[in-house]
Every structure is written in C-alpha cells, then in structure tokens.
mmCIF file of C-alpha atoms in Angstrom:
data_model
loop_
_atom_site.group_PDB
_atom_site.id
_atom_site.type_symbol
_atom_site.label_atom_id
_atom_site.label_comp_id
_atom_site.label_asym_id
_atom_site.label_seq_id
_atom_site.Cartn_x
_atom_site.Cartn_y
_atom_site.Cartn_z
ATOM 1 C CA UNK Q 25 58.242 -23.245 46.477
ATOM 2 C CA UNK Q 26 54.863 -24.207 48.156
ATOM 3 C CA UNK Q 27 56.288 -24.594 51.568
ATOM 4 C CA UNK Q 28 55.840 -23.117 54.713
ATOM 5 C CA UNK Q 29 57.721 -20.100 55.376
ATOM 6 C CA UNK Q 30 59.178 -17.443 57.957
ATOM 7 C CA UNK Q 31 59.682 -13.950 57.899
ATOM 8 C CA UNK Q 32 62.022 -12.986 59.142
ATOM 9 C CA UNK Q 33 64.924 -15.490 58.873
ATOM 10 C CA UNK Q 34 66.853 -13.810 61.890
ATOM 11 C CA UNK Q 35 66.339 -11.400 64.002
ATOM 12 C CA UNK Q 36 68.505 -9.421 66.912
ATOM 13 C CA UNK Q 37 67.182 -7.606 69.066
ATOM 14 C CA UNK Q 38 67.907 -5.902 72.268
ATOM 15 C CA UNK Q 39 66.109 -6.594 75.540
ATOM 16 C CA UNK Q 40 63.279 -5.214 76.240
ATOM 17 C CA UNK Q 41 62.498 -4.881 72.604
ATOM 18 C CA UNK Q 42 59.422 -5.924 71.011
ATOM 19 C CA UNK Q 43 59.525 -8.211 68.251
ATOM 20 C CA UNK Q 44 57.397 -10.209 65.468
ATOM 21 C CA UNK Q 45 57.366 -13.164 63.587
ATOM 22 C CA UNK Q 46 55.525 -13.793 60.526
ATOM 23 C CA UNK Q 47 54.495 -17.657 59.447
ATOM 24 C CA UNK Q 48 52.939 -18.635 56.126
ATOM 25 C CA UNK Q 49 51.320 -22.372 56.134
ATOM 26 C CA UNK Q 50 51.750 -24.292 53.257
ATOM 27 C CA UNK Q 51 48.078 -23.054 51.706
ATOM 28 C CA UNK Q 52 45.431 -25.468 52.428
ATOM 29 C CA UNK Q 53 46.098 -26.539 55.781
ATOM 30 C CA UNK Q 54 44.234 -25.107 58.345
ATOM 31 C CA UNK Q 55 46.117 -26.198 61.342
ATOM 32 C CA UNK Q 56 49.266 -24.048 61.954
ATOM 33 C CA UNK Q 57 51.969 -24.972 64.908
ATOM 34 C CA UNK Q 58 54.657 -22.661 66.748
ATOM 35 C CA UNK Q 59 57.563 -24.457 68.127
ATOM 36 C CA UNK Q 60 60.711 -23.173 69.788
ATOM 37 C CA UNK Q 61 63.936 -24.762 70.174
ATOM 38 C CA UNK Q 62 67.394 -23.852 71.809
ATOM 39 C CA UNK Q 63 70.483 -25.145 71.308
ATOM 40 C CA UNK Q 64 71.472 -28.551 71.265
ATOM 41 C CA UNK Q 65 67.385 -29.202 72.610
ATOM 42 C CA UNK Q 66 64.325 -30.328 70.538
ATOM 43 C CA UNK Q 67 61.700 -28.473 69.308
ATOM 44 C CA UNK Q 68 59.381 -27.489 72.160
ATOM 45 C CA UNK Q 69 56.000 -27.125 71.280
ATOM 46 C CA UNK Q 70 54.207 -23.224 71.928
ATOM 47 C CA UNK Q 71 50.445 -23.058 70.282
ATOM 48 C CA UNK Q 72 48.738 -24.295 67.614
ATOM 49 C CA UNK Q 73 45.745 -23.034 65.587
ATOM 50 C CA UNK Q 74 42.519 -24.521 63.916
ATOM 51 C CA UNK Q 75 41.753 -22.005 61.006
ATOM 52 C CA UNK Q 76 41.866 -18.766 63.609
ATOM 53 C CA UNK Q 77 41.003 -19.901 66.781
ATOM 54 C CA UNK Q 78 43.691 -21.033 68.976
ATOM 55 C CA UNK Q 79 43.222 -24.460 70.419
ATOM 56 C CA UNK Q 80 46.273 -24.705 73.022
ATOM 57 C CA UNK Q 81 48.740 -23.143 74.382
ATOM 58 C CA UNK Q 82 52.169 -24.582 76.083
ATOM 59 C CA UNK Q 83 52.813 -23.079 80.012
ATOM 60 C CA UNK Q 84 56.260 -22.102 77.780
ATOM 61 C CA UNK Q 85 54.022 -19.304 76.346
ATOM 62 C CA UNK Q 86 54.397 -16.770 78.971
ATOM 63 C CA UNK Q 87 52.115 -13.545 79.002
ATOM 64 C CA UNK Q 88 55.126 -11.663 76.911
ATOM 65 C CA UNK Q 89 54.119 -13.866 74.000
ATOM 66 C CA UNK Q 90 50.939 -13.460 71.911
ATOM 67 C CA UNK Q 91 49.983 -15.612 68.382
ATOM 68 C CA UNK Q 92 47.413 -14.525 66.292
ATOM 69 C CA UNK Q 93 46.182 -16.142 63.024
ATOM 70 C CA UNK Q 94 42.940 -13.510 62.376
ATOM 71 C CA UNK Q 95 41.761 -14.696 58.599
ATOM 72 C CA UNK Q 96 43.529 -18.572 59.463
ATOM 73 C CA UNK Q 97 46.204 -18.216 57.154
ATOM 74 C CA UNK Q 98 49.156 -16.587 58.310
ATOM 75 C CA UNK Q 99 49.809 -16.162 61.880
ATOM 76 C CA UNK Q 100 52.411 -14.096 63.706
ATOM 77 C CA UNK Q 101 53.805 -14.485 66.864
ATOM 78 C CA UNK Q 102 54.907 -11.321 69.134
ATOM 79 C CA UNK Q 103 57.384 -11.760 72.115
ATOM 80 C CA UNK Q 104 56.761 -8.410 74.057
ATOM 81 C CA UNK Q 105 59.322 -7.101 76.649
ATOM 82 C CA UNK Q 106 62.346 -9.591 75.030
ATOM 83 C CA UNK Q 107 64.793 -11.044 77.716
ATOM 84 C CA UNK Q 108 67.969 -13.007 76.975
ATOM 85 C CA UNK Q 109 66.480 -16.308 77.354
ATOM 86 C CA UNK Q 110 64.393 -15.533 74.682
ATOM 87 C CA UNK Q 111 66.869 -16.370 72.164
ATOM 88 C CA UNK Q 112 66.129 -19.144 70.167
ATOM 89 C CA UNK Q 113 65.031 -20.751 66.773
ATOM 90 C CA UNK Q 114 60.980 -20.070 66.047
ATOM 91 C CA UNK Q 115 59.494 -22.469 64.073
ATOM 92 C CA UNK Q 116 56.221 -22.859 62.634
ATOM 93 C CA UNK Q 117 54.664 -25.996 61.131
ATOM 94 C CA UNK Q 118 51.051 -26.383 59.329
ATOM 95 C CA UNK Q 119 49.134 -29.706 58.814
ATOM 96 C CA UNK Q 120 46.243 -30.487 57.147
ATOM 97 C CA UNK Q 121 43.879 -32.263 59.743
ATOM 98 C CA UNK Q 122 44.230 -34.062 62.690
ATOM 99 C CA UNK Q 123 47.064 -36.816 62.917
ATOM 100 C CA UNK Q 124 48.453 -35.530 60.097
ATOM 101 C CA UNK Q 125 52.124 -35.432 59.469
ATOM 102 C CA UNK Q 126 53.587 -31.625 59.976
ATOM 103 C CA UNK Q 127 55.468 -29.653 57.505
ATOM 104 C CA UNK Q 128 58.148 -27.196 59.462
ATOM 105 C CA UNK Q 129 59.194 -24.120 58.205
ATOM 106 C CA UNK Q 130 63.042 -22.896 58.085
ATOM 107 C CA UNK Q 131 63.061 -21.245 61.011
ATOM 108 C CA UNK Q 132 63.247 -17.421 62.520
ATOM 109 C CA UNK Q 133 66.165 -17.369 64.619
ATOM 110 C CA UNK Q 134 66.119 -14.795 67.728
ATOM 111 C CA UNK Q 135 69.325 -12.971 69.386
ATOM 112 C CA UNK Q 136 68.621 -11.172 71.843
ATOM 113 C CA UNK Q 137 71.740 -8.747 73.166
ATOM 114 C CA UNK L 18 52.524 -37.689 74.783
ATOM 115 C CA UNK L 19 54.604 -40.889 76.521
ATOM 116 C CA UNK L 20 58.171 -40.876 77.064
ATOM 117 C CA UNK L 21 60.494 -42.145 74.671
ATOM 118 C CA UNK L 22 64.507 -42.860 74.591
ATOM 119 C CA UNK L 23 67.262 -42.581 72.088
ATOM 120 C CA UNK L 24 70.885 -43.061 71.952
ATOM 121 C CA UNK L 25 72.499 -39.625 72.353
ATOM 122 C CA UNK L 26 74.624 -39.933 68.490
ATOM 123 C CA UNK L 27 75.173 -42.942 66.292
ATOM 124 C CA UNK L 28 77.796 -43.457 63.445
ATOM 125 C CA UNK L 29 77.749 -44.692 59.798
ATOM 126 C CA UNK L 30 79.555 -45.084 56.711
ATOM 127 C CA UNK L 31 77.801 -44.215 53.788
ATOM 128 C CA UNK L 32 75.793 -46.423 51.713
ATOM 129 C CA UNK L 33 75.383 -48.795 54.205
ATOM 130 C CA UNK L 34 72.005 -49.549 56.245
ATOM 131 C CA UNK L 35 71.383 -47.449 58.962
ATOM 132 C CA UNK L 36 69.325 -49.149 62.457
ATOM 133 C CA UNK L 37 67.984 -46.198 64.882
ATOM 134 C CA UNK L 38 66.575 -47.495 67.780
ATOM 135 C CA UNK L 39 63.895 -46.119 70.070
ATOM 136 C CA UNK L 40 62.551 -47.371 73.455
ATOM 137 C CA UNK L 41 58.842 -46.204 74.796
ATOM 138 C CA UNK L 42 58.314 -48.834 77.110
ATOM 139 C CA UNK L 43 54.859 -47.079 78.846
ATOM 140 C CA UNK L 44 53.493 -46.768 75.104
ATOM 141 C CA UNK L 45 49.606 -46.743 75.437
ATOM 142 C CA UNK L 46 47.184 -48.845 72.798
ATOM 143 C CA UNK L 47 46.208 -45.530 71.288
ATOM 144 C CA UNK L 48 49.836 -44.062 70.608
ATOM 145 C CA UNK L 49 51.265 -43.732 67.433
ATOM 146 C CA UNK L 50 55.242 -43.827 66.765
ATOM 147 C CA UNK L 51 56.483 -40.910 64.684
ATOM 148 C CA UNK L 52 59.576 -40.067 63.268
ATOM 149 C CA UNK L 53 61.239 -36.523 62.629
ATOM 150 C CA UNK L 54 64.301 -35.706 61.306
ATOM 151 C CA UNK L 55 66.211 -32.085 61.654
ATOM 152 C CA UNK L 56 69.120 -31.613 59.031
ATOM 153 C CA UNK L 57 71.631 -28.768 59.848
ATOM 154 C CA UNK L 58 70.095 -25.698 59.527
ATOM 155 C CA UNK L 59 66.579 -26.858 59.137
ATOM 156 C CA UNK L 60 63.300 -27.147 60.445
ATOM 157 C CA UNK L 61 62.222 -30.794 61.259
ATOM 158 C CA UNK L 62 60.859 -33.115 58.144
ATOM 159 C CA UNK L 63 58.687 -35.983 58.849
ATOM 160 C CA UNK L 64 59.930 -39.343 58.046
ATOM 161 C CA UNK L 65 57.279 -42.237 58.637
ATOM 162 C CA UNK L 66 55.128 -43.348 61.298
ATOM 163 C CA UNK L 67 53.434 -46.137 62.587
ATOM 164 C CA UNK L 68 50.934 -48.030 64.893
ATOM 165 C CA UNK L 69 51.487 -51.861 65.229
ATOM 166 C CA UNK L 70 52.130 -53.649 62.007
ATOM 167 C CA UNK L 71 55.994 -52.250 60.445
ATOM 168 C CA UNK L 72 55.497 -49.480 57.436
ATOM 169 C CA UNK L 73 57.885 -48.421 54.332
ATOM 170 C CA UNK L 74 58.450 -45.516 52.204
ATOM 171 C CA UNK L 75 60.134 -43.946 50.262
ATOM 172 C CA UNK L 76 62.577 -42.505 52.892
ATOM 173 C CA UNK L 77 62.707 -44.833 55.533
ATOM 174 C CA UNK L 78 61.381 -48.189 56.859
ATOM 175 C CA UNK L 79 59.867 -48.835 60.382
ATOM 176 C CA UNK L 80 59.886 -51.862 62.434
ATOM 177 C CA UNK L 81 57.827 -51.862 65.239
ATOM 178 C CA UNK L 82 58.444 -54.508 68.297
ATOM 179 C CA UNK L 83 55.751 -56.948 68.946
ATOM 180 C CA UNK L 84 54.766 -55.684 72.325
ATOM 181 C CA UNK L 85 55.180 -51.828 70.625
ATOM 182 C CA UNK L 86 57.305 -51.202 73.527
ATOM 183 C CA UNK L 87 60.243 -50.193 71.053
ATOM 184 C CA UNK L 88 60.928 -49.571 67.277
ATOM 185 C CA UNK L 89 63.655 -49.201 65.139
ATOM 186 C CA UNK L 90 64.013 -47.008 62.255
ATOM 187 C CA UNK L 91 65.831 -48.493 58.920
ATOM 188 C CA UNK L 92 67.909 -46.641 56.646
ATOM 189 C CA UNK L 93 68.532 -48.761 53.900
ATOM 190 C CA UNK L 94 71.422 -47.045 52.230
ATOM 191 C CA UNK L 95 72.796 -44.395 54.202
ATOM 192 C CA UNK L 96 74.002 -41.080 52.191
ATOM 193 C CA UNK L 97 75.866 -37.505 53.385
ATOM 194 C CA UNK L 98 72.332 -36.197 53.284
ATOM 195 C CA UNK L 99 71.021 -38.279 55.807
ATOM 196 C CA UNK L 100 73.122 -37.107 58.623
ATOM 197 C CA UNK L 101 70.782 -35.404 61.024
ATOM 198 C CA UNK L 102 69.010 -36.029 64.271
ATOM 199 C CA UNK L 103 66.122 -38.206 64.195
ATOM 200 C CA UNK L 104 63.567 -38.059 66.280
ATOM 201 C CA UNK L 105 60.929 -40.568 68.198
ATOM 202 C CA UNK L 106 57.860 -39.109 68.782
ATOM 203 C CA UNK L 107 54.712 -40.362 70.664
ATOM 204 C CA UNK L 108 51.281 -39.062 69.209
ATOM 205 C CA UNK L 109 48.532 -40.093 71.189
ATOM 206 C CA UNK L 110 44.935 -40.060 69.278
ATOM 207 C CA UNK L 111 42.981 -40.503 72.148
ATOM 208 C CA UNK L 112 43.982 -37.025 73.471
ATOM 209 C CA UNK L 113 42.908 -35.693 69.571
ATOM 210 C CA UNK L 114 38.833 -36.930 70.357
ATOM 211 C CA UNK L 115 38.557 -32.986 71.986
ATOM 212 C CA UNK L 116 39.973 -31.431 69.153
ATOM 213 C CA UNK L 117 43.146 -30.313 71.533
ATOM 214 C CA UNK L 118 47.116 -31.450 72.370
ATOM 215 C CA UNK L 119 47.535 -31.910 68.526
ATOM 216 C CA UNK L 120 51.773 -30.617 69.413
ATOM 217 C CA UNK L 121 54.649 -32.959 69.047
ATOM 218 C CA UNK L 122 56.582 -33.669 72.132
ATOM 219 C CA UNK L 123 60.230 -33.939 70.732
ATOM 220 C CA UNK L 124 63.232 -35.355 72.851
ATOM 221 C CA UNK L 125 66.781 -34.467 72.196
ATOM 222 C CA UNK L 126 66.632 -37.167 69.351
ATOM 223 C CA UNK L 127 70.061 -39.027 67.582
ATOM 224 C CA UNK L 128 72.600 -37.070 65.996
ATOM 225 C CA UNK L 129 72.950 -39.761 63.277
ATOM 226 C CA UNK L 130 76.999 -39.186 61.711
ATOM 227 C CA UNK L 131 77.770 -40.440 58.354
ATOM 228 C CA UNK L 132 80.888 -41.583 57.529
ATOM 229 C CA UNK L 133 82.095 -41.220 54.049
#
C-alpha cells in the first residue's frame, strides 16, 4: 500500500504526558498537512509543510504542539504537556503541488485520561 | 476559505441517485468547490471538484449553479459504501499566489444514510 500512513494508530496517554505522532506522505509529494478533528466536528486544519519548511500554522497550534518534517518526508507532530482536550483524531494528508487534491491518512487517535 | 452550508444528514436507498446539496452564497471568482468524503473510521478521500462549468468522474458528478452560488453533488447509483459525510469545501487560489493557506476549511459536512 502506497498510501499515507500514521504511526501510531492510537494512543492514551495521561495528562501531562508527552506524546508523538509519526506521518509518512504518500512518497513524492512534497506538501504534507496535519489536521485534527473531534467528535462529531470536521477536520480542523493545524500546519502544513513545503518539503521541510513549514509554511503555516493554525492559532489551534498552541505552543504545546511542535511539527517537524527535517529531510521533507516524514514529519512528526509532538503535543507537549497533554491536557484532556487534547483528545482527538490526528490526521495527516500529503499533496503533490499546489491546488492539488489531498490524500488523508487513517488517522492517530489520542485519549488522554 | 468562504463559508459554505449543508444539510445536517440526508437519506437513501441503495442504488438509487443520490443529490447533495451545498450553498456558498459569498463564493469569490477565484474559489474553487471541493468535495471530501469521511467513511466510518477513516480519514477524508477526495471526491471531485470544480470551478464554473459541471465535472464527472469516476466517483461522483458535480453540478455547479450558474451564478456558482451553490452546487450539488450527484451520486448516480448509491451503494452501502457510500454512506459517509460529504463535505463542501471552498479553496481559494488567489490566497495560493504567496505560497501560503494551502489547508482545507471543513464544515460539519452531510452524514449521507443509505438505505438498503
């Protein structure tokens, strides 16, 4: 399967945990996305990435949350300091150039106790 | 990314066509109309989009309104597998000349039920 994929699938934590999510973009794209979405909501968009630099970043992405992509292939994305409203579905999505359709990953869904 | 708005659910019966409507009444000449669907359990798979004139494929077709202040999107035989929610989306390419705001703004979508 060529697709984009998550690592880990799920993931509980406690509060005030650290924790990190892994993306891999389907392998020639060079734009990579990081969404989050809660229950019963859409997808709300985080960052997104041009090869490694990072080109935006949502007012959602708080200080506690970092995403790196050093070599623009995989990225992670660490949540630092996790509180209960941090639980949610993490999804990444890659692209291969502007206005391009997105391909979304399955998902890394986050408890946090 | 203009506003758009979608019935909260809409039902089906299987194998027959499907008509999801979306409204984005403050649409601007440069926006394009994307669809998104999210199956159970998934992450969101892109359907079809569109700018003016009305577009097919293989999954889905898309009529767009004259004035491009609404669009429909056209399932033309409904299955089990196509019960999801479906989201309009707004992508505006003038915002894209910078090389920045390339992320979807999603709604709360339809939560398209198939009847068997």
């Amino acid at each position: 399967d060529t697709g984009v994929s998550q690592d880990p699938r799920h993931k509980i934590t406690k509060r005030g945990q650290n924790v990190t999510f892994r993306c891999d973009p389907i392998s020639e794209h060079n734009r990579l996305y990081w969404y989050r979405q809660t229950l019963g909501q859409g997808p709300e968009f985080l960052t997104y990435f041009q090869n490694e630099a990072q080109l935006e970043k949502s007012r959602l992405l708080s200080d506690r949350f970092s995403a790196e992509r050093p070599k623009g292939s995989f990225s992670t994305l660490e949540i630092q300091r996790t509180e209960q409203g941090d639980s949610a579905m993490y999804l990444c999505a890659s692209s291969s150039r502007l206005y391009n359709e997105q391909f979304f990953g399955p998902g890394t869904r986050l408890t946090v106790l | 990314d203009a506003k758009t708005t979608q019935p909260n659910s809409m039902e089906s019966n299987e194998e027959e066509p499907v008509h999801l409507p979306c409204n984005h009444s403050t649409i601007s000449g440069t926006d394009y109309i994307h669809w998104y669907r999210q199956l159970p359990s998934q992450g969101p798979e892109y359907v079809i989009h569109g700018l003016t004139s009305n577009v097919n494929n293989r999954m889905a077709s898309l009529a767009i309104a004259e004035d491009r202040k609404s669009s429909t999107l056209i399932l033309h035989r409904a299955t089990l597998r196509d019960a999801a929610v479906y989201y309009c989306i707004l992508r505006d390419t003038h915002m894209y000349s910078g090389g920045g705001a390339d992320g979807l703004t999603f709604g709360k979508g339809t939560h398209l039920i198939i009847q068997p």
